[in-house]
Coordinates of C-alpha atoms in Angstrom, one line a residue:
X15 CA -0.3 0.2 0.3
X16 CA 3.0 2.4 0.7
X17 CA 4.4 2.0 -2.7
X18 CA 0.7 2.8 -4.3
X19 CA 0.1 5.0 -7.0
X20 CA -1.8 7.8 -5.5
X21 CA -5.0 9.1 -7.7
X22 CA -4.5 12.5 -8.5
X23 CA -7.7 13.4 -9.3
X24 CA -8.9 12.7 -5.6
X25 CA -10.3 15.7 -4.3
X26 CA -13.1 16.6 -7.1
X27 CA -16.5 17.0 -6.7
X28 CA -19.2 17.0 -9.1
X29 CA -21.9 20.1 -7.9
X30 CA -25.4 18.2 -9.0
X31 CA -27.3 21.5 -8.6
X32 CA -26.9 23.1 -12.3
X33 CA -28.1 19.6 -13.7
X34 CA -30.7 18.4 -11.1
X35 CA -33.6 18.2 -13.6
X36 CA -31.6 16.6 -16.2
X37 CA -30.2 13.7 -13.3
X38 CA -33.9 12.9 -12.5
X39 CA -34.6 12.8 -15.9
X40 CA -31.9 10.6 -16.5
X41 CA -32.6 8.0 -13.7
X42 CA -36.0 7.9 -14.5
X43 CA -34.7 6.5 -17.4
X44 CA -32.2 3.9 -16.8
X45 CA -35.3 3.1 -14.0
X46 CA -38.1 2.0 -16.9
X47 CA -35.2 -0.4 -18.4
X48 CA -33.8 -1.3 -15.5
X49 CA -34.9 -5.1 -16.7
X50 CA -32.4 -4.2 -20.1
X51 CA -30.0 -7.4 -20.7
X52 CA -31.4 -9.4 -18.1
X53 CA -34.4 -12.0 -20.5
X54 CA -37.2 -9.9 -20.2
X55 CA -37.2 -8.0 -23.4
X56 CA -37.3 -10.2 -26.9
X57 CA -35.8 -7.9 -28.9
X58 CA -32.5 -6.4 -26.6
X59 CA -31.3 -4.4 -29.6
X60 CA -34.1 -2.2 -30.6
X61 CA -35.0 -2.0 -26.7
X62 CA -31.6 -0.8 -26.1
X63 CA -31.4 1.3 -28.8
X64 CA -34.5 2.7 -27.7
X65 CA -33.2 3.4 -24.3
X66 CA -30.4 5.5 -25.6
X67 CA -33.2 8.0 -27.3
X68 CA -35.0 8.3 -24.5
X69 CA -31.9 9.3 -22.3
X70 CA -29.9 11.5 -25.1
X71 CA -33.5 12.8 -24.4
X72 CA -33.7 13.1 -20.8
X73 CA -30.4 15.2 -20.7
X74 CA -27.6 13.2 -20.8
X75 CA -25.2 14.6 -23.3
X76 CA -25.5 18.1 -20.6
X77 CA -24.9 16.1 -17.2
X78 CA -22.1 15.0 -19.6
X79 CA -20.9 17.8 -20.8
X80 CA -21.2 19.7 -17.1
X81 CA -19.4 17.0 -15.6
X82 CA -16.5 17.6 -18.2
X83 CA -16.7 21.3 -17.6
X84 CA -16.8 21.2 -14.1
X85 CA -14.0 18.7 -13.8
X86 CA -12.0 20.5 -16.3
X87 CA -12.2 23.9 -14.5
X88 CA -11.2 21.8 -11.3
X89 CA -8.3 20.2 -12.9
X90 CA -7.1 23.5 -13.9
X91 CA -7.1 25.1 -10.4
X92 CA -5.1 22.4 -9.5

């Protein structure tokens, strides 16, 4: 353990407030499709594509961009 590398990103903390609505919407889509991959769906490929489309409409890319923006801002300040 004494020779282990320390993760340089320890200390980053994501502020959810700017994207609370999008996170809730993306989470709801995840709940809707939580059985995907368990055999509950006959056509997994089209169901997965449907889930990705709904997730993107729910604001997935907005959340991803906000995480990346905050991380870059935090990293640049280090």
